[in-house]
Tab-separated table of C-alpha atoms in Angstrom:
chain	number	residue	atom	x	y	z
A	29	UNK	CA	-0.443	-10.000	-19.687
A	30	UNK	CA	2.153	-9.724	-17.177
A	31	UNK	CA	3.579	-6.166	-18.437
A	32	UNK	CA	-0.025	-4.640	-18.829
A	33	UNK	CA	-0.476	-1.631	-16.464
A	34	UNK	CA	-2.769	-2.795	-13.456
A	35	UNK	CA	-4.705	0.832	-14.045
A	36	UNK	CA	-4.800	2.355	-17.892
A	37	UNK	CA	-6.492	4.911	-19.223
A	38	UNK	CA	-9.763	2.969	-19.911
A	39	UNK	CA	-10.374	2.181	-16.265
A	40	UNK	CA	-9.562	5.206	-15.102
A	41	UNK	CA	-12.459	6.692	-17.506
A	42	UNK	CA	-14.679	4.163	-16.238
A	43	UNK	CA	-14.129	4.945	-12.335
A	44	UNK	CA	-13.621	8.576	-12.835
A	45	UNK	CA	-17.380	8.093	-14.057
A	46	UNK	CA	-18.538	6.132	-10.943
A	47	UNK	CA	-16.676	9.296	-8.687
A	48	UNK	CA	-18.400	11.821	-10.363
A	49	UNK	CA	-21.525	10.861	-9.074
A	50	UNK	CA	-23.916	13.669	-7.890
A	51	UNK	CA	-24.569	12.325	-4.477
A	52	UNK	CA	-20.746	12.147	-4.069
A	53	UNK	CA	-19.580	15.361	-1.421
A	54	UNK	CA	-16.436	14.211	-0.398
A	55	UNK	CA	-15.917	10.573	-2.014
A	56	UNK	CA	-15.109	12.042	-5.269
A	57	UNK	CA	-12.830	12.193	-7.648
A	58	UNK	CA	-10.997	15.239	-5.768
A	59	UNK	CA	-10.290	12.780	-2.936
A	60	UNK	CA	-8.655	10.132	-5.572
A	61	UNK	CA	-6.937	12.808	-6.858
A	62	UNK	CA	-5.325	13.912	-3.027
A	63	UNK	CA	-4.289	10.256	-2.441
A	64	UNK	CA	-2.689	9.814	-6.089
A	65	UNK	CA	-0.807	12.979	-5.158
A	66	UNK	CA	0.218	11.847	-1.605
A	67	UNK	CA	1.112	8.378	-3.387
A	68	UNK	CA	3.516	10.295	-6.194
A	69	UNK	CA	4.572	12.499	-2.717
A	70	UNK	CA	6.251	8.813	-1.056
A	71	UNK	CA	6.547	6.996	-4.193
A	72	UNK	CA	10.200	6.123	-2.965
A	73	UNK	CA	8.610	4.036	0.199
A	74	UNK	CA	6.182	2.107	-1.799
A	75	UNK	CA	7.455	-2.125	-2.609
A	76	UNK	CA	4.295	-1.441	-5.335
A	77	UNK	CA	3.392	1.779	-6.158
A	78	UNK	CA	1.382	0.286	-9.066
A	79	UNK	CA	-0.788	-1.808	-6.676
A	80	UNK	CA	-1.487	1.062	-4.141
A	81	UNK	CA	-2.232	3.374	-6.869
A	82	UNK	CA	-4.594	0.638	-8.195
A	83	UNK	CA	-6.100	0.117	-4.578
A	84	UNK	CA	-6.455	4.126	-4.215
A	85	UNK	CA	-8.580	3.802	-7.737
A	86	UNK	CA	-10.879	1.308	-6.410
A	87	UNK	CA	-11.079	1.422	-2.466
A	88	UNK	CA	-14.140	4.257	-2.773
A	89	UNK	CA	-15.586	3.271	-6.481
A	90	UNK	CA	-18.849	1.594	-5.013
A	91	UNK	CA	-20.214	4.522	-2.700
A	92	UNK	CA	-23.683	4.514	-0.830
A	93	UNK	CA	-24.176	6.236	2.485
A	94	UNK	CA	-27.183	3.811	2.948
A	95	UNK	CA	-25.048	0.544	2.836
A	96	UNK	CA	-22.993	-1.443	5.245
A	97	UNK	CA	-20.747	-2.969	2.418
A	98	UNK	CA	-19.530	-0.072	0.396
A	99	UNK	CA	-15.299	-1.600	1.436
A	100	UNK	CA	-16.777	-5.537	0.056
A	101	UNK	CA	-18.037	-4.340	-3.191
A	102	UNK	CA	-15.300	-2.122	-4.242
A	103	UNK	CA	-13.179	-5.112	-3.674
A	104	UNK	CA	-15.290	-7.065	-5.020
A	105	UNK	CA	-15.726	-5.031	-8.715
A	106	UNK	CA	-11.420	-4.209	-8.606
A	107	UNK	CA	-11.327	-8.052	-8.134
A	108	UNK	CA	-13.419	-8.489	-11.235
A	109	UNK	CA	-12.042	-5.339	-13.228
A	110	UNK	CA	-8.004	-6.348	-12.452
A	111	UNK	CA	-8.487	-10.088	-13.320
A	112	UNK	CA	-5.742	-10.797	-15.370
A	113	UNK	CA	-3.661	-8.121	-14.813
A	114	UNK	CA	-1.552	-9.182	-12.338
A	115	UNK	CA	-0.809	-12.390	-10.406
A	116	UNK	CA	-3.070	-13.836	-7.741
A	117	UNK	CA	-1.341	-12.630	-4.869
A	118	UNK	CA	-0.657	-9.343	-5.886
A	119	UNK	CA	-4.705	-8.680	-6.253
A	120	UNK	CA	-5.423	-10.189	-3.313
A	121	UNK	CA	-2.787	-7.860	-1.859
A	122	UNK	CA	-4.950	-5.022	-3.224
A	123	UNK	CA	-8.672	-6.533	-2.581
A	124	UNK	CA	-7.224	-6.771	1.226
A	125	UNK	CA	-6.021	-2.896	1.358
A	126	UNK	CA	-9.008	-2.087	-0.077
A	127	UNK	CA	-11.322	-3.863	2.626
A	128	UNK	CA	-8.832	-2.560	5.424
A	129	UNK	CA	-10.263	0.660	4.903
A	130	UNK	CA	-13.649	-0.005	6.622
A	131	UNK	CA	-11.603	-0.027	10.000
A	132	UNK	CA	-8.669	1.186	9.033
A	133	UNK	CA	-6.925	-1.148	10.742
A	134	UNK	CA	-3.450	-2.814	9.175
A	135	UNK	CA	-3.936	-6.025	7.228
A	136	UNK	CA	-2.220	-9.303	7.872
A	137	UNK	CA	0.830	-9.643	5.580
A	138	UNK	CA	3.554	-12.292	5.965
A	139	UNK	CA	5.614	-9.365	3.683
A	140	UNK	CA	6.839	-6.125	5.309
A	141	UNK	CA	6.791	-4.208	2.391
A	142	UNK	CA	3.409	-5.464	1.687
A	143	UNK	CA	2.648	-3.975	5.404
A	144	UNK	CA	4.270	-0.758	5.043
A	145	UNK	CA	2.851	-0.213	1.316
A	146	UNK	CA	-0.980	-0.844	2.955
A	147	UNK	CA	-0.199	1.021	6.363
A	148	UNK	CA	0.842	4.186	3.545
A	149	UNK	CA	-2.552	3.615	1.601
A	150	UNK	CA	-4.227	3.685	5.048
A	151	UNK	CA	-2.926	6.640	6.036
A	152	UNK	CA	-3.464	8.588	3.047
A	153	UNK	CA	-6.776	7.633	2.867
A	154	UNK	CA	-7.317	9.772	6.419
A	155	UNK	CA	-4.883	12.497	5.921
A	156	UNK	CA	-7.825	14.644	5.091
A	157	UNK	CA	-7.836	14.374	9.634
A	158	UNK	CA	-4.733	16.228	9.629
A	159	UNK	CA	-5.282	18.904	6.720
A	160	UNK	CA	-5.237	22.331	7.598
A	161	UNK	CA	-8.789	23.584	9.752
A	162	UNK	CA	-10.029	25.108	6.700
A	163	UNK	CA	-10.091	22.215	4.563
A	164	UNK	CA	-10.893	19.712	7.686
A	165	UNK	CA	-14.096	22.082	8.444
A	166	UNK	CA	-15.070	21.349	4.229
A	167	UNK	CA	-14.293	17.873	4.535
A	168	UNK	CA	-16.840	17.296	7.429
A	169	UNK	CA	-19.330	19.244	5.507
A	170	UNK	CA	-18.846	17.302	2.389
A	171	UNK	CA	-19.611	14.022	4.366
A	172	UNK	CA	-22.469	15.630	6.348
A	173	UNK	CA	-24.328	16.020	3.150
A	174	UNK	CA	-23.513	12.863	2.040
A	175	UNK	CA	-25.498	11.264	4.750
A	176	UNK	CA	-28.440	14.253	4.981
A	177	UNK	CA	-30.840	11.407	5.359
A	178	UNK	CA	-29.861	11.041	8.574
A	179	UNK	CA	-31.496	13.126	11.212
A	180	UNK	CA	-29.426	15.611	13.196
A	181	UNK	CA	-29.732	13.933	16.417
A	182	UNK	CA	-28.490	10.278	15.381
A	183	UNK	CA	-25.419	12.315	12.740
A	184	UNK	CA	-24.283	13.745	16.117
A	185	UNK	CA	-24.397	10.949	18.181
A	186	UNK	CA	-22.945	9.034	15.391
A	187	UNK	CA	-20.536	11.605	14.040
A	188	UNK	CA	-18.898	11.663	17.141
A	189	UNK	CA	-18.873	7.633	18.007
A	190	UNK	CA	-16.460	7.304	15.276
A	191	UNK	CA	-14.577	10.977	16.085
A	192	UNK	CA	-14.053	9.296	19.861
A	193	UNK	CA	-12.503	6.376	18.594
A	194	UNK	CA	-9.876	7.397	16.092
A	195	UNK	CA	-9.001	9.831	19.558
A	196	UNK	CA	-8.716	6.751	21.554
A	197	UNK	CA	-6.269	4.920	19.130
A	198	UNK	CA	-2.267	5.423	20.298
A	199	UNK	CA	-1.824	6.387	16.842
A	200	UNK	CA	-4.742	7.438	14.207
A	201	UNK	CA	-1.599	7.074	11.588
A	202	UNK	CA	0.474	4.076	10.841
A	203	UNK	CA	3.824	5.206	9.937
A	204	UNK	CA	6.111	7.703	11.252
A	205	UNK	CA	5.987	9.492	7.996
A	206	UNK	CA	2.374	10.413	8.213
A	207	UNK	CA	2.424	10.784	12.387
A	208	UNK	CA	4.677	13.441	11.683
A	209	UNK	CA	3.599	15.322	8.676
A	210	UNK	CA	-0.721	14.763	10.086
A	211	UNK	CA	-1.101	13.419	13.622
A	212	UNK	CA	-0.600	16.670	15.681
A	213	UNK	CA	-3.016	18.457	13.422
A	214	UNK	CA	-5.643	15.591	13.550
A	215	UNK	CA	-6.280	15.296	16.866
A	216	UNK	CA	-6.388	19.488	17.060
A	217	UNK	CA	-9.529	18.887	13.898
A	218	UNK	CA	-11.454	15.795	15.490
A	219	UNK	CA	-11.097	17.330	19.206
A	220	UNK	CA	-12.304	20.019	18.149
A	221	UNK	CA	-15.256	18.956	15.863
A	222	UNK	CA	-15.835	16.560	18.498
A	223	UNK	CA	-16.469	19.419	21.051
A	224	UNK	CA	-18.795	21.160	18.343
A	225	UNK	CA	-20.851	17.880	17.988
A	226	UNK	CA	-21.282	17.689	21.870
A	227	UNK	CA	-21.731	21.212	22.813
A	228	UNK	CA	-24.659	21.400	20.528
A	229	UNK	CA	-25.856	18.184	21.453
């Protein structure tokens, strides 16, 4: 069981399926398809490229804008979906990166490789921050619509609670590899978006 891939073809069918959802703007299969590429990009700095990959499969595969524990389920169903497939630690490796992504803050690991593989997942989960303004503008469109339920006042107000904090961090990235390549250009998107959000306010 030891040798079978963490992510074949079959799963991949099945959570393609779950990203192609209708009400799915921006957490789509596009945006698994931008971290696999950024994964392939720094293969060479990955301990487990298998296990990222895996958690870059899962970390978005149960989506609602409505619920509070979209980070605990995913977890939850790649716990359930890679049982077997690799050894205890390793999963819980994954489940962890996985729930790190509600706060995008590092997970404990006693392993520096395991540390630097989930600060990389972390960081190309929010490269879409530092993509070009073109693409950031799209992004934050995409995600608007996912949450149209919510009424313009309480987006903004929202919108830009979360916009202030990444700002406030020393670092929205967690490696060097990433602050260089995305940080600049991040804080240029979210201070300006920010400014947008509070202008028309």
């Amino acid at each position: 069981m030891e040798n079978e891939p963490l992510i074949d073809e079959a799963l991949k069918t099945e959570l393609s399926a779950l990203y192609r959802a209708g009400d799915r703007h921006y957490h789509n299969l596009t945006h698994i398809e931008a971290m696999l590429a950024l994964a392939g990009d720094y293969r060479g700095l990955l301990g487990d490229p298998e296990a990222v990959e895996a958690a870059i499969w899962f970390h978005d595969a149960i989506y609602d804008s409505k619920a509070k524990d979209n980070e605990a389920q995913s977890a939850a169903l790649a716990e359930t979906r890679l049982a077997g497939r690799g050894d205890a630690g390793r999963l819980a490796r994954i489940s962890a990166m996985i729930l790190a992504t509600a706060t995008h803050h590092l997970p404990r690991f006693e392993d520096a490789a395991a540390m630097r593989d989930a600060g990389l997942f972390l960081d190309m989960d929010l490269s879409i921050l530092g993509a070009a303004p073109a693409a950031f503008d799209a992004y934050e469109r995409a995600v608007r619509r996912e949450y149209d339920w919510v009424e313009e006042p309480m987006w903004r107000a929202g919108r830009a609670a979360v916009l202030k904090a990444f700002l406030a961090r020393p670092h929205i990235f967690h490696t060097e590899e990433f602050r260089r390549r995305f940080e600049p250009q991040a804080r240029l998107n979210m201070a300006r978006s920010l400014e947008a959000l509070e202008s028309s306010a």
